[in-house]
Short mmCIF file of C-alpha atoms and ligand atoms in Angstrom, two decimals:
data_model
loop_
_atom_site.label_atom_id
_atom_site.label_comp_id
_atom_site.label_asym_id
_atom_site.label_seq_id
_atom_site.Cartn_x
_atom_site.Cartn_y
_atom_site.Cartn_z
CA UNK A 1022 -4.94 -1.61 12.51
CA UNK A 1023 -8.13 0.43 12.62
CA UNK A 1024 -9.19 2.56 9.66
CA UNK A 1025 -8.01 5.91 11.01
CA UNK A 1026 -4.52 4.56 11.78
CA UNK A 1027 -4.28 3.17 8.24
CA UNK A 1028 -5.34 6.52 6.78
CA UNK A 1029 -2.93 8.44 9.00
CA UNK A 1030 -0.05 6.14 7.99
CA UNK A 1031 -0.74 7.13 4.36
CA UNK A 1032 -0.50 10.81 5.26
CA UNK A 1033 -4.17 11.83 5.08
CA UNK A 1034 -5.27 14.86 7.06
CA UNK A 1035 -8.76 15.24 8.52
CA UNK A 1036 -9.37 18.20 6.20
CA UNK A 1037 -8.68 16.04 3.12
CA UNK A 1038 -10.94 13.29 4.38
CA UNK A 1039 -13.88 15.62 4.87
CA UNK A 1040 -13.38 17.89 1.85
CA UNK A 1041 -16.38 16.98 -0.28
CA UNK A 1042 -19.31 14.70 -1.02
CA UNK A 1043 -17.84 11.52 -2.53
CA UNK A 1044 -18.56 9.05 0.24
CA UNK A 1045 -15.93 6.32 0.59
CA UNK A 1046 -16.78 3.22 2.60
CA UNK A 1047 -14.68 0.21 3.53
CA UNK A 1048 -15.96 -3.17 2.32
CA UNK A 1049 -14.54 -4.67 5.53
CA UNK A 1050 -17.30 -3.25 7.74
CA UNK A 1051 -19.21 -0.78 5.57
CA UNK A 1052 -17.87 2.11 7.67
CA UNK A 1053 -17.75 5.53 6.08
CA UNK A 1054 -14.07 6.50 6.02
CA UNK A 1055 -14.04 9.70 3.98
CA UNK A 1056 -16.01 12.30 2.08
CA UNK A 1057 -13.72 13.45 -0.68
CA UNK A 1058 -13.74 16.42 -2.98
CA UNK A 1059 -14.53 15.49 -6.60
CA UNK A 1060 -13.19 16.97 -9.79
CA UNK A 1061 -15.85 19.07 -11.47
CA UNK A 1062 -16.67 18.46 -15.13
CA UNK A 1063 -15.87 22.17 -15.65
CA UNK A 1064 -12.31 21.59 -14.36
CA UNK A 1065 -11.46 18.91 -16.91
CA UNK A 1066 -10.48 21.30 -19.70
CA UNK A 1067 -7.79 22.86 -17.48
CA UNK A 1068 -6.53 19.41 -16.41
CA UNK A 1069 -6.20 18.32 -20.03
CA UNK A 1070 -4.55 21.61 -21.05
CA UNK A 1071 -1.99 21.22 -18.24
CA UNK A 1072 -1.28 17.69 -19.46
CA UNK A 1073 -0.75 18.95 -23.02
CA UNK A 1074 1.62 21.65 -21.73
CA UNK A 1075 3.55 19.04 -19.75
CA UNK A 1076 3.73 16.87 -22.86
CA UNK A 1077 5.45 19.60 -24.85
CA UNK A 1078 8.31 19.58 -22.31
CA UNK A 1079 8.39 15.92 -21.34
CA UNK A 1080 8.68 14.60 -24.89
CA UNK A 1081 12.03 16.40 -25.17
CA UNK A 1082 13.49 14.87 -22.01
CA UNK A 1083 15.70 11.89 -23.01
CA UNK A 1084 13.96 8.61 -22.29
CA UNK A 1085 16.62 7.32 -19.82
CA UNK A 1086 16.19 10.53 -17.83
CA UNK A 1087 12.42 9.97 -17.88
CA UNK A 1088 13.23 6.51 -16.56
CA UNK A 1089 14.92 8.14 -13.58
CA UNK A 1090 11.55 9.50 -12.43
CA UNK A 1091 10.09 6.00 -12.58
CA UNK A 1092 13.11 4.65 -10.70
CA UNK A 1093 12.42 7.15 -7.93
CA UNK A 1094 8.74 6.17 -7.95
CA UNK A 1095 9.81 2.55 -7.46
CA UNK A 1096 11.99 3.58 -4.51
CA UNK A 1097 9.17 5.57 -2.90
CA UNK A 1098 6.78 2.66 -3.42
CA UNK A 1099 9.21 0.30 -1.71
CA UNK A 1100 9.32 2.65 1.28
CA UNK A 1101 5.51 2.95 1.35
CA UNK A 1102 4.66 -0.68 0.63
CA UNK A 1103 3.19 -1.54 4.05
CA UNK A 1104 0.89 1.48 4.50
CA UNK A 1105 -0.28 1.51 0.88
CA UNK A 1106 -0.90 -2.26 0.98
CA UNK A 1107 -2.93 -1.80 4.16
CA UNK A 1108 -4.96 0.94 2.47
CA UNK A 1109 -5.71 -1.41 -0.46
CA UNK A 1110 -7.04 -3.82 2.17
CA UNK A 1111 -9.12 -1.08 3.78
CA UNK A 1112 -10.61 0.25 0.56
CA UNK A 1113 -10.86 -2.84 -1.70
CA UNK A 1114 -11.16 -5.52 1.01
CA UNK A 1115 -8.18 -7.58 -0.15
CA UNK A 1116 -6.41 -9.80 2.37
CA UNK A 1117 -3.11 -8.42 3.68
CA UNK A 1118 -0.79 -10.39 1.39
CA UNK A 1119 -2.85 -9.47 -1.68
CA UNK A 1120 -2.80 -5.80 -0.70
CA UNK A 1121 0.97 -5.97 -0.35
CA UNK A 1122 1.19 -8.02 -3.55
CA UNK A 1123 -0.58 -5.29 -5.43
CA UNK A 1124 2.03 -2.75 -4.31
CA UNK A 1125 4.79 -5.25 -5.19
CA UNK A 1126 3.35 -5.38 -8.70
CA UNK A 1127 3.71 -1.57 -8.87
CA UNK A 1128 7.35 -1.86 -7.82
CA UNK A 1129 7.98 -4.60 -10.38
CA UNK A 1130 6.56 -2.58 -13.27
CA UNK A 1131 8.66 0.41 -12.23
CA UNK A 1132 11.79 -1.74 -12.39
CA UNK A 1133 10.70 -3.05 -15.79
CA UNK A 1134 10.02 0.46 -17.10
CA UNK A 1135 13.38 1.80 -15.91
CA UNK A 1136 15.16 -0.82 -18.05
CA UNK A 1137 12.74 -0.13 -20.87
CA UNK A 1138 13.65 3.55 -20.86
CA UNK A 1139 16.93 2.56 -22.55
CA UNK A 1140 15.28 0.08 -24.91
CA UNK A 1141 12.62 1.94 -26.89
CA UNK A 1142 14.05 0.35 -30.00
CA UNK A 1143 13.02 0.78 -33.60
CA UNK A 1144 14.02 -1.49 -36.48
CA UNK A 1145 16.45 -0.81 -39.29
CA UNK A 1146 14.87 -2.12 -42.49
CA UNK A 1147 16.56 -3.09 -45.77
CA UNK A 1148 15.67 -0.56 -48.46
CA UNK A 1149 15.01 -1.67 -52.04
CA UNK A 1150 16.77 1.48 -53.31
CA UNK A 1151 20.57 1.93 -53.51
CA UNK A 1152 22.03 4.52 -51.16
CA UNK A 1153 18.94 4.50 -48.95
CA UNK A 1154 18.31 3.50 -45.37
CA UNK A 1155 14.95 2.76 -43.74
CA UNK A 1156 14.23 2.76 -40.05
CA UNK A 1157 11.48 3.09 -37.50
CA UNK A 1158 11.50 5.69 -34.77
CA UNK A 1159 9.17 5.60 -31.78
CA UNK A 1160 7.98 8.99 -30.52
CA UNK A 1161 5.95 10.07 -27.49
CA UNK A 1162 2.25 10.19 -28.28
CA UNK A 1163 0.66 12.66 -25.84
CA UNK A 1164 -1.45 12.55 -22.68
CA UNK A 1165 -2.63 9.11 -21.60
CA UNK A 1166 -5.95 8.91 -19.76
CA UNK A 1167 -6.08 5.96 -17.36
CA UNK A 1168 -9.53 4.85 -16.20
CA UNK A 1169 -9.26 2.08 -13.63
CA UNK A 1170 -11.52 -0.42 -11.84
CA UNK A 1171 -12.04 -0.96 -8.10
CA UNK A 1172 -10.53 -4.42 -7.89
CA UNK A 1173 -6.94 -3.46 -8.76
CA UNK A 1174 -7.16 0.07 -7.42
CA UNK A 1175 -3.46 0.98 -7.80
CA UNK A 1176 -1.60 -1.69 -9.81
CA UNK A 1177 -3.47 -0.96 -13.04
CA UNK A 1178 -2.48 2.70 -12.85
CA UNK A 1179 1.17 1.74 -12.41
CA UNK A 1180 1.13 -0.66 -15.37
CA UNK A 1181 0.05 2.26 -17.51
CA UNK A 1182 1.81 5.16 -15.83
CA UNK A 1183 5.27 3.57 -15.56
CA UNK A 1184 5.27 2.79 -19.28
CA UNK A 1185 3.59 6.03 -20.38
CA UNK A 1186 6.07 8.14 -18.43
CA UNK A 1187 9.17 6.52 -19.90
CA UNK A 1188 7.53 6.68 -23.33
CA UNK A 1189 7.21 10.46 -22.91
CA UNK A 1190 3.47 10.70 -22.20
CA UNK A 1191 1.87 12.60 -19.29
CA UNK A 1192 -0.81 10.70 -17.35
CA UNK A 1193 -4.27 11.69 -16.16
CA UNK A 1194 -5.76 9.08 -13.82
CA UNK A 1195 -9.47 8.56 -13.18
CA UNK A 1196 -9.67 5.80 -10.56
CA UNK A 1197 -12.85 3.94 -9.64
CA UNK A 1198 -15.19 6.07 -7.57
CA UNK A 1199 -15.18 3.12 -5.13
CA UNK A 1200 -11.42 3.39 -4.51
CA UNK A 1201 -10.27 7.04 -4.66
CA UNK A 1202 -8.30 6.91 -1.38
CA UNK A 1203 -5.70 4.46 -2.66
CA UNK A 1204 -5.34 6.70 -5.73
CA UNK A 1205 -4.83 9.81 -3.57
CA UNK A 1206 -2.27 7.94 -1.45
CA UNK A 1207 -0.45 6.82 -4.63
CA UNK A 1208 -0.33 10.44 -5.82
CA UNK A 1209 1.31 11.46 -2.53
CA UNK A 1210 3.97 8.82 -3.21
CA UNK A 1211 4.31 10.00 -6.81
CA UNK A 1212 4.72 13.57 -5.56
CA UNK A 1213 7.66 12.51 -3.40
CA UNK A 1214 9.31 10.99 -6.48
CA UNK A 1215 8.57 14.17 -8.49
CA UNK A 1216 10.07 16.34 -5.75
CA UNK A 1217 13.25 14.30 -5.73
CA UNK A 1218 13.41 14.31 -9.54
CA UNK A 1219 13.38 18.09 -9.48
CA UNK A 1220 12.52 19.43 -12.91
CA UNK A 1221 9.50 17.48 -14.13
CA UNK A 1222 6.88 19.72 -15.75
CA UNK A 1223 3.77 20.73 -13.79
CA UNK A 1224 0.81 18.57 -14.70
CA UNK A 1225 2.89 15.56 -15.74
CA UNK A 1226 0.92 13.20 -13.50
CA UNK A 1227 -2.59 14.23 -12.49
CA UNK A 1228 -5.48 12.63 -10.66
CA UNK A 1229 -9.15 13.38 -11.21
CA UNK A 1230 -11.74 12.05 -8.79
CA UNK A 1231 -15.33 11.16 -9.58
CA UNK A 1232 -17.66 8.82 -11.43
CA UNK A 1233 -18.16 7.99 -15.11
CA UNK A 1234 -18.86 11.64 -16.05
CA UNK A 1235 -15.28 12.58 -15.13
CA UNK A 1236 -13.98 9.67 -17.23
CA UNK A 1237 -16.22 10.73 -20.09
CA UNK A 1238 -14.45 14.10 -20.33
CA UNK A 1239 -11.16 12.25 -20.95
CA UNK A 1240 -12.79 9.87 -23.38
CA UNK A 1241 -14.27 12.74 -25.41
CA UNK A 1242 -11.15 14.89 -25.65
CA UNK A 1243 -9.01 14.74 -28.80
CA UNK A 1244 -6.22 16.19 -26.64
CA UNK A 1245 -6.00 12.86 -24.83
CA UNK A 1246 -4.79 10.61 -27.65
CA UNK A 1247 -4.55 7.45 -25.54
CA UNK A 1248 -7.33 6.12 -23.32
CA UNK A 1249 -6.47 3.06 -21.29
CA UNK A 1250 -9.72 1.86 -19.73
CA UNK A 1251 -9.97 -1.07 -17.33
CA UNK A 1252 -13.36 -2.25 -16.12
CA UNK A 1253 -16.50 -4.02 -17.24
CA UNK A 1254 -17.33 -4.89 -20.82
CA UNK A 1255 -20.40 -2.67 -20.35
CA UNK A 1256 -18.07 0.30 -19.78
CA UNK A 1257 -15.81 -0.67 -22.70
CA UNK A 1258 -18.79 -0.83 -25.05
CA UNK A 1259 -19.39 2.85 -24.31
CA UNK A 1260 -15.78 4.04 -24.13
CA UNK A 1261 -14.34 2.11 -27.12
CA UNK A 1262 -16.62 3.57 -29.84
CA UNK A 1263 -16.32 7.11 -28.40
CA UNK A 1264 -12.53 7.00 -28.60
CA UNK A 1265 -12.67 5.44 -32.07
CA UNK A 1266 -15.04 8.16 -33.27
CA UNK A 1267 -12.33 10.78 -32.71
CA UNK A 1268 -9.60 8.43 -34.01
CA UNK A 1269 -7.98 8.18 -30.59
CA UNK A 1270 -6.20 5.05 -29.42
CA UNK A 1271 -7.85 2.92 -26.78
CA UNK A 1272 -6.32 0.19 -24.67
CA UNK A 1273 -9.31 -1.74 -23.35
CA UNK A 1274 -8.92 -4.20 -20.46
CA UNK A 1275 -12.42 -5.53 -19.82
CA UNK A 1276 -14.21 -8.51 -18.30
CA UNK A 1277 -13.02 -12.10 -18.34
CA UNK A 1278 -14.67 -15.51 -18.04
CA UNK A 1279 -11.61 -17.59 -17.44
CA UNK A 1280 -11.48 -21.36 -17.64
CA UNK A 1281 -9.28 -24.26 -16.64
CA UNK A 1282 -9.30 -27.56 -18.49
CA UNK A 1283 -8.35 -30.46 -16.22
CA UNK A 1284 -7.21 -33.46 -18.25
CA UNK A 1285 -7.09 -37.08 -17.03
CA UNK A 1286 -3.28 -36.96 -16.63
CA UNK A 1287 -3.34 -33.78 -14.49
CA UNK A 1288 -1.52 -33.61 -11.18
CA UNK A 1289 -4.71 -33.21 -9.16
CA UNK A 1290 -3.01 -32.00 -5.98
CA UNK A 1291 -1.51 -29.12 -7.92
CA UNK A 1292 -4.73 -28.52 -9.81
CA UNK A 1293 -6.75 -28.26 -6.58
CA UNK A 1294 -4.38 -25.64 -5.15
CA UNK A 1295 -4.44 -23.65 -8.39
CA UNK A 1296 -8.23 -23.86 -8.64
CA UNK A 1297 -8.85 -22.73 -5.08
CA UNK A 1298 -6.44 -19.78 -5.27
CA UNK A 1299 -7.69 -18.55 -8.62
CA UNK A 1300 -11.41 -19.11 -7.96
CA UNK A 1301 -11.70 -17.68 -4.43
CA UNK A 1302 -8.69 -15.31 -4.19
CA UNK A 1303 -9.80 -11.66 -3.90
CA UNK A 1304 -13.23 -13.20 -3.23
CA UNK A 1305 -13.57 -13.99 -6.95
CA UNK A 1306 -13.16 -10.31 -7.85
CA UNK A 1307 -10.18 -10.49 -10.21
CA UNK A 1308 -10.57 -10.02 -13.94
CA UNK A 1309 -8.56 -13.26 -14.20
CA UNK A 1310 -10.49 -15.18 -11.51
CA UNK A 1311 -11.22 -18.77 -12.44
CA UNK A 1312 -14.93 -18.99 -13.28
CA UNK A 1313 -15.25 -22.19 -15.34
CA UNK A 1314 -13.76 -25.59 -14.66
CA UNK A 1315 -13.87 -27.95 -17.64
CA UNK A 1316 -13.02 -31.37 -16.23
CA UNK A 1317 -12.59 -34.68 -17.97
CA UNK A 1318 -15.62 -36.82 -17.16
CA UNK A 1319 -13.41 -39.61 -15.74
CA UNK A 1320 -12.11 -37.42 -12.88
CA UNK A 1321 -15.00 -34.99 -12.36
CA UNK A 1322 -16.50 -36.67 -9.32
CA UNK A 1323 -13.15 -37.02 -7.56
CA UNK A 1324 -12.11 -33.44 -8.32
CA UNK A 1325 -15.43 -31.89 -7.27
CA UNK A 1326 -15.34 -33.86 -4.01
CA UNK A 1327 -11.83 -32.59 -3.28
CA UNK A 1328 -12.84 -29.03 -4.06
CA UNK A 1329 -15.96 -29.12 -1.91
CA UNK A 1330 -13.78 -30.38 0.94
CA UNK A 1331 -11.09 -27.73 0.36
CA UNK A 1332 -13.72 -24.96 0.17
CA UNK A 1333 -15.18 -26.03 3.51
CA UNK A 1334 -11.94 -25.24 5.33
CA UNK A 1335 -11.26 -21.78 3.87
CA UNK A 1336 -10.99 -19.03 6.50
CA UNK A 1337 -13.49 -16.28 5.58
CA UNK A 1338 -13.63 -12.95 7.37
CA UNK A 1339 -11.77 -9.79 8.26
CA UNK A 1340 -9.06 -9.39 5.58
CA UNK A 1341 -6.81 -7.59 8.10
CA UNK A 1342 -6.51 -10.73 10.21
CA UNK A 1343 -3.53 -12.96 9.45
CA UNK A 1344 -4.73 -16.30 8.12
CA UNK A 1345 -7.89 -15.02 6.43
CA UNK A 1346 -8.01 -16.20 2.82
CA UNK A 1347 -11.37 -14.80 1.73
CA UNK A 1348 -12.31 -11.23 2.55
CA UNK A 1349 -15.50 -9.36 1.71
CA UNK A 1350 -17.27 -8.66 -1.55
CA UNK A 1351 -17.01 -5.02 -2.51
CA UNK A 1352 -20.59 -4.27 -1.49
CA UNK A 1353 -24.04 -5.77 -0.88
CA UNK A 1354 -25.01 -5.21 -4.54
CA UNK A 1355 -22.23 -7.63 -5.56
CA UNK A 1356 -23.71 -10.25 -3.20
CA UNK A 1357 -27.21 -9.68 -4.61
CA UNK A 1358 -25.89 -10.18 -8.17
CA UNK A 1359 -24.08 -13.34 -7.04
CA UNK A 1360 -27.22 -14.72 -5.48
CA UNK A 1361 -29.36 -13.86 -8.52
CA UNK A 1362 -26.90 -15.70 -10.78
CA UNK A 1363 -26.92 -18.75 -8.48
CA UNK A 1364 -30.72 -18.77 -8.70
CA UNK A 1365 -30.50 -18.64 -12.49
CA UNK A 1366 -27.94 -21.45 -12.52
CA UNK A 1367 -30.26 -23.57 -10.36
CA UNK A 1368 -33.12 -22.91 -12.76
CA UNK A 1369 -30.86 -24.10 -15.60
CA UNK A 1370 -30.25 -27.40 -13.81
CA UNK A 1371 -27.19 -26.52 -11.74
CA UNK A 1372 -26.31 -28.05 -8.36
CA UNK A 1373 -24.95 -25.39 -6.02
CA UNK A 1374 -22.45 -26.03 -3.21
CA UNK A 1375 -21.88 -22.97 -0.98
CA UNK A 1376 -22.72 -19.42 -2.01
CA UNK A 1377 -24.32 -18.45 1.30
CA UNK A 1378 -24.03 -15.20 3.19
CA UNK A 1379 -21.82 -15.63 6.25
CA UNK A 1380 -20.98 -13.63 9.32
CA UNK A 1381 -17.78 -11.71 8.85
CA UNK A 1382 -17.24 -8.29 10.30
CA UNK A 1383 -20.52 -6.54 11.00
CA UNK A 1384 -21.40 -4.17 8.19
CA UNK A 1385 -19.35 -6.02 5.52
CA UNK A 1386 -20.66 -8.47 2.91
CA UNK A 1387 -19.16 -11.93 3.32
CA UNK A 1388 -20.07 -15.09 1.41
CA UNK A 1389 -18.94 -18.66 1.11
CA UNK A 1390 -17.54 -19.26 -2.37
CA UNK A 1391 -19.78 -21.36 -4.60
CA UNK A 1392 -19.10 -24.42 -6.75
CA UNK A 1393 -21.90 -25.02 -9.23
CA UNK A 1394 -22.09 -28.28 -11.16
CA UNK A 1395 -23.76 -27.48 -14.46
CA UNK A 1396 -25.33 -29.76 -17.07
CA UNK A 1397 -23.81 -27.60 -19.84
CA UNK A 1398 -22.49 -24.15 -20.74
CA UNK A 1399 -25.69 -22.15 -20.29
CA UNK A 1400 -26.23 -18.39 -20.74
CA UNK A 1401 -25.51 -17.87 -17.03
CA UNK A 1402 -22.14 -19.60 -17.31
CA UNK A 1403 -21.25 -17.49 -20.34
CA UNK A 1404 -21.62 -14.25 -18.35
CA UNK A 1405 -18.98 -12.79 -16.04
CA UNK A 1406 -20.33 -12.54 -12.48
CA UNK A 1407 -17.85 -10.62 -10.33
CA UNK A 1408 -18.05 -12.94 -7.33
CA UNK A 1409 -16.64 -16.33 -6.25
CA UNK A 1410 -18.74 -18.66 -8.40
CA UNK A 1411 -17.00 -21.60 -10.05
CA UNK A 1412 -19.07 -23.45 -12.67
CA UNK A 1413 -18.08 -27.05 -13.31
CA UNK A 1414 -18.59 -28.60 -16.75
CA UNK A 1415 -17.38 -31.95 -18.04
CA UNK A 1416 -15.92 -33.10 -21.35
CA UNK A 1417 -14.96 -36.34 -23.04
CA UNK A 1418 -12.31 -35.32 -25.59
CA UNK A 1419 -9.90 -32.39 -25.80
CA UNK A 1420 -11.47 -30.80 -28.90
CA UNK A 1421 -14.74 -30.60 -27.01
CA UNK A 1422 -12.98 -29.06 -23.99
CA UNK A 1423 -11.26 -26.42 -26.14
CA UNK A 1424 -14.55 -25.64 -27.92
CA UNK A 1425 -16.25 -25.11 -24.53
CA UNK A 1426 -13.36 -23.00 -23.27
CA UNK A 1427 -13.60 -20.73 -26.33
CA UNK A 1428 -17.39 -20.59 -26.56
CA UNK A 1429 -17.86 -17.51 -24.36
CA UNK A 1430 -17.87 -13.83 -25.37
CA UNK A 1431 -14.78 -12.99 -23.27
CA UNK A 1432 -11.14 -13.94 -24.04
CA UNK A 1433 -8.88 -12.97 -21.16
CA UNK A 1434 -7.15 -15.88 -19.41
CA UNK A 1435 -7.15 -19.67 -19.70
CA UNK A 1436 -5.19 -22.71 -18.67
CA UNK A 1437 -4.87 -26.47 -18.90
CA UNK A 1438 -3.67 -28.93 -16.30
CA UNK A 1439 -2.16 -31.91 -18.05
CA UNK A 1440 1.05 -33.93 -18.09
CA UNK A 1441 0.41 -34.88 -21.71
CA UNK A 1442 2.66 -32.92 -24.09
CA UNK A 1443 0.32 -33.25 -27.06
CA UNK A 1444 -2.60 -31.86 -25.08
CA UNK A 1445 -0.54 -28.99 -23.67
CA UNK A 1446 0.86 -27.95 -27.05
CA UNK A 1447 -2.53 -28.27 -28.76
CA UNK A 1448 -4.02 -25.98 -26.12
CA UNK A 1449 -1.35 -23.36 -26.86
CA UNK A 1450 -1.56 -23.74 -30.65
CA UNK A 1451 -3.61 -21.86 -33.24
CA UNK A 1452 -6.48 -24.33 -32.75
CA UNK A 1453 -6.27 -24.06 -28.94
CA UNK A 1454 -7.26 -21.34 -26.48
CA UNK A 1455 -8.45 -18.09 -28.06
CA UNK A 1456 -7.48 -16.01 -25.00
CA UNK A 1457 -4.78 -13.37 -24.53
CA UNK A 1458 -3.30 -15.52 -21.75
CA UNK A 1459 -2.97 -19.32 -21.95
CA UNK A 1460 -1.08 -21.26 -19.27
CA UNK A 1461 -0.04 -24.85 -18.68
CA UNK A 1462 -0.14 -26.26 -15.14
CA UNK A 1463 -0.68 -22.75 -13.69
CA UNK A 1464 -4.03 -21.16 -12.85
CA UNK A 1465 -5.41 -18.25 -14.89
CA UNK A 1466 -4.80 -15.49 -12.34
CA UNK A 1467 -1.72 -13.85 -10.84
CA UNK A 1468 0.13 -12.86 -14.01
CA UNK A 1469 3.73 -11.62 -13.87
CA UNK A 1470 4.40 -8.11 -15.15
CA UNK A 1471 7.04 -9.27 -17.67
CA UNK A 1472 4.46 -10.54 -20.14
CA UNK A 1473 1.91 -8.50 -22.09
CA UNK A 1474 -1.39 -8.55 -20.21
CA UNK A 1475 -4.82 -8.44 -21.84
CA UNK A 1476 -7.39 -10.41 -23.76
CA UNK A 1477 -9.39 -10.84 -26.93
CA UNK A 1478 -13.05 -10.54 -27.94
CA UNK A 1479 -15.18 -8.73 -25.33
CA UNK A 1480 -12.13 -8.40 -23.08
CA UNK A 1481 -11.24 -5.57 -25.45
CA UNK A 1482 -7.98 -6.53 -27.21
CA UNK A 1483 -5.70 -4.17 -25.24
CA UNK A 1484 -2.27 -5.13 -23.95
CA UNK A 1485 -0.52 -3.58 -20.95
CA UNK A 1486 2.50 -4.20 -18.77
CA UNK A 1487 5.46 -6.18 -20.15
CA UNK A 1488 6.81 -7.50 -23.45
CA UNK A 1489 6.30 -4.84 -26.18
CA UNK A 1490 3.10 -3.38 -24.69
CA UNK A 1491 5.02 -0.07 -24.52
CA UNK A 1492 4.37 0.37 -28.24
CA UNK A 1493 0.76 1.18 -27.36
CA UNK A 1494 1.98 4.38 -25.70
CA UNK A 1495 4.10 5.69 -28.60
CA UNK A 1496 3.63 6.62 -32.22
CA UNK A 1497 5.63 4.79 -34.84
CA UNK A 1498 7.36 6.75 -37.56
CA UNK A 1499 8.89 5.15 -40.64
CA UNK A 1500 11.92 7.06 -41.89
CA UNK A 1501 13.63 6.67 -45.26
CA UNK A 1502 16.95 8.46 -45.68
CA UNK A 1503 18.53 8.92 -49.13
CA UNK A 1504 22.29 9.39 -48.90
CA UNK A 1505 22.88 8.89 -52.66
CA UNK A 1506 23.00 11.52 -55.40
CA UNK A 1507 20.07 9.91 -57.25
CA UNK A 1508 16.34 10.01 -56.63
CA UNK A 1509 15.09 6.53 -57.53
CA UNK A 1510 11.40 5.91 -56.87
CA UNK A 1511 10.08 2.87 -55.07
CA UNK A 1512 8.59 0.01 -57.09
CA UNK A 1513 10.72 1.11 -60.09
CA UNK A 1514 8.29 3.90 -61.01
CA UNK A 1515 9.67 6.30 -63.69
CA UNK A 1516 8.68 9.95 -63.42
CA UNK A 1517 11.28 11.95 -65.36
CA UNK A 1518 10.82 15.70 -65.59
P1 NAD B 1085 -16.75 -0.56 -14.02
O1 NAD B 1085 -16.86 -0.80 -15.49
O2 NAD B 1085 -17.99 -0.37 -13.25
O3 NAD B 1085 -15.85 0.75 -13.75
C1 NAD B 1085 -14.51 0.83 -14.20
C2 NAD B 1085 -14.12 2.28 -14.38
O4 NAD B 1085 -14.80 2.83 -15.52
C3 NAD B 1085 -14.49 3.19 -13.20
O5 NAD B 1085 -13.44 4.10 -12.98
C4 NAD B 1085 -15.73 3.91 -13.71
O6 NAD B 1085 -15.96 5.15 -13.11
C5 NAD B 1085 -15.39 4.07 -15.18
N1 NAD B 1085 -16.53 4.26 -16.09
C6 NAD B 1085 -17.71 3.62 -16.07
N2 NAD B 1085 -18.48 4.04 -17.09
C7 NAD B 1085 -17.75 4.96 -17.77
C8 NAD B 1085 -18.00 5.77 -18.93
N3 NAD B 1085 -19.16 5.71 -19.58
N4 NAD B 1085 -17.04 6.62 -19.35
C9 NAD B 1085 -15.85 6.68 -18.70
N5 NAD B 1085 -15.56 5.95 -17.60
C10 NAD B 1085 -16.51 5.11 -17.14
O7 NAD B 1085 -15.89 -1.79 -13.44
P2 NAD B 1085 -15.60 -2.19 -11.90
O8 NAD B 1085 -16.83 -2.75 -11.29
O9 NAD B 1085 -14.86 -1.11 -11.21
O10 NAD B 1085 -14.54 -3.39 -12.11
C11 NAD B 1085 -14.88 -4.71 -12.36
C12 NAD B 1085 -14.76 -5.04 -13.84
O11 NAD B 1085 -13.47 -4.68 -14.32
C13 NAD B 1085 -14.89 -6.53 -14.12
O12 NAD B 1085 -15.66 -6.71 -15.28
C14 NAD B 1085 -13.45 -6.98 -14.35
O13 NAD B 1085 -13.31 -8.15 -15.12
C15 NAD B 1085 -12.90 -5.78 -15.04
N6 NAD B 1085 -11.44 -5.72 -14.92
C16 NAD B 1085 -10.69 -6.03 -16.02
C17 NAD B 1085 -9.30 -6.03 -15.93
C18 NAD B 1085 -8.46 -6.40 -17.12
O14 NAD B 1085 -7.27 -6.14 -17.05
N7 NAD B 1085 -9.01 -6.99 -18.16
C19 NAD B 1085 -8.68 -5.69 -14.72
C20 NAD B 1085 -9.47 -5.35 -13.62
C21 NAD B 1085 -10.86 -5.38 -13.74
#
């Protein structure tokens, strides 16, 4: 499909696509596809006020009824899966199945959130006082600002929005300035769900378009109690302290530097498949992309040889073409950063396989993924480079491998390939991986929505998506009810008057 057909299938009119000065280009061929209107900094106060007004109504709607809106969103997403997936391909450069997979992830989190809307449970706690009952109640918190990155242009919003909405919180979304079209298309889908729902308050789900300055208005406002920010650690270092300064709550989902340990007992056929998918999928532009391979010295040569061979046969090119496995980098700047890091790695003693610019579609930025054999974990290896570079390190015993795995500033995702139970359990134990995600015989990327997603250290500490991540979108209230005719004080304190 050409770009204009994809845009038309998502319901864009020519007027919308030429309404302003935010230039949107496709990484596939660098073509300009739209000039969109941006939200002015002066408009942000009204957006936030509308969200607060919506909150006052939405918090009173019973949670299962709020879940009905998310159920309808899931239905509308199912109906729009193909065109929205194709737009993700157009705007973020993902291959077709990854574009569709991103929309599937949105559908999955909607299903999860619908069930959750009847399960926002609090505890009942034993009271130390006779005739008393203690419990916890979870209440809606207020508007949730969602700032998202280019590489998951729509799924990240849905992880936040589906939960926030059932938890009783309105949502204001500031997508990446590189991917506003997928956000606008998602809002059209959301609008269809809102229309069918009928009586949702105005301003319940809003979209603001623009760069960091638009996000900053959300970050600065005490009327936006929750800021969920996904992007680089550089961004989180700015956003986190600003939200903390006003005692807001931040959910930070920042950079990763994810590793796989490959032990001598590993099933190498499986490991090779997992490595290739997680290192080169999305052209190495996932927060969970595999960036470091920590291989036992006894199998390093064999494994690297297999990987170099597998890499040589990977189809690189137009992500719209069936069979392509590696699409473009987001822009030429990403390629320049990749190349600069490969130069640095060489200077630190690395041996580079691949990493060259290749012909893809004219106007796009296409590279061969790189494998870099390193003499040790240098400064370059310890940085996240958002491109398909896989650094290979070797180890001799598991403690050393775990120490290498943990000795980076980031703490998102990690994994071990081993058939040895002791090694697997040690990796998952308190002395094992220090990441938010730790897998056995599965690569670090492609998480399911049922688990809590996020990471430690410079990854920011936030958790989104499944498990009890919903608690991040609500305020906890502890209630003590006295149904006796006495007024005993806690801890046996006497205060007779
Ligand atoms: P980025 O940090 O450049 O931008 C992310 C978002 O933050 C954009 O919407 C941007 O406009 C906004 N932003 C930037 N500065 C801001 C500021 N001062 N105030 C408010 N908003 C601001 O990131 P990117 O290049 O779009 O995405 C790639 C990065 O995102 C990688 O580091 C990747 O690891 C990370 N990421 C993390 C996760 C995760 O779940 N941990 C998921 C996806 C991407």
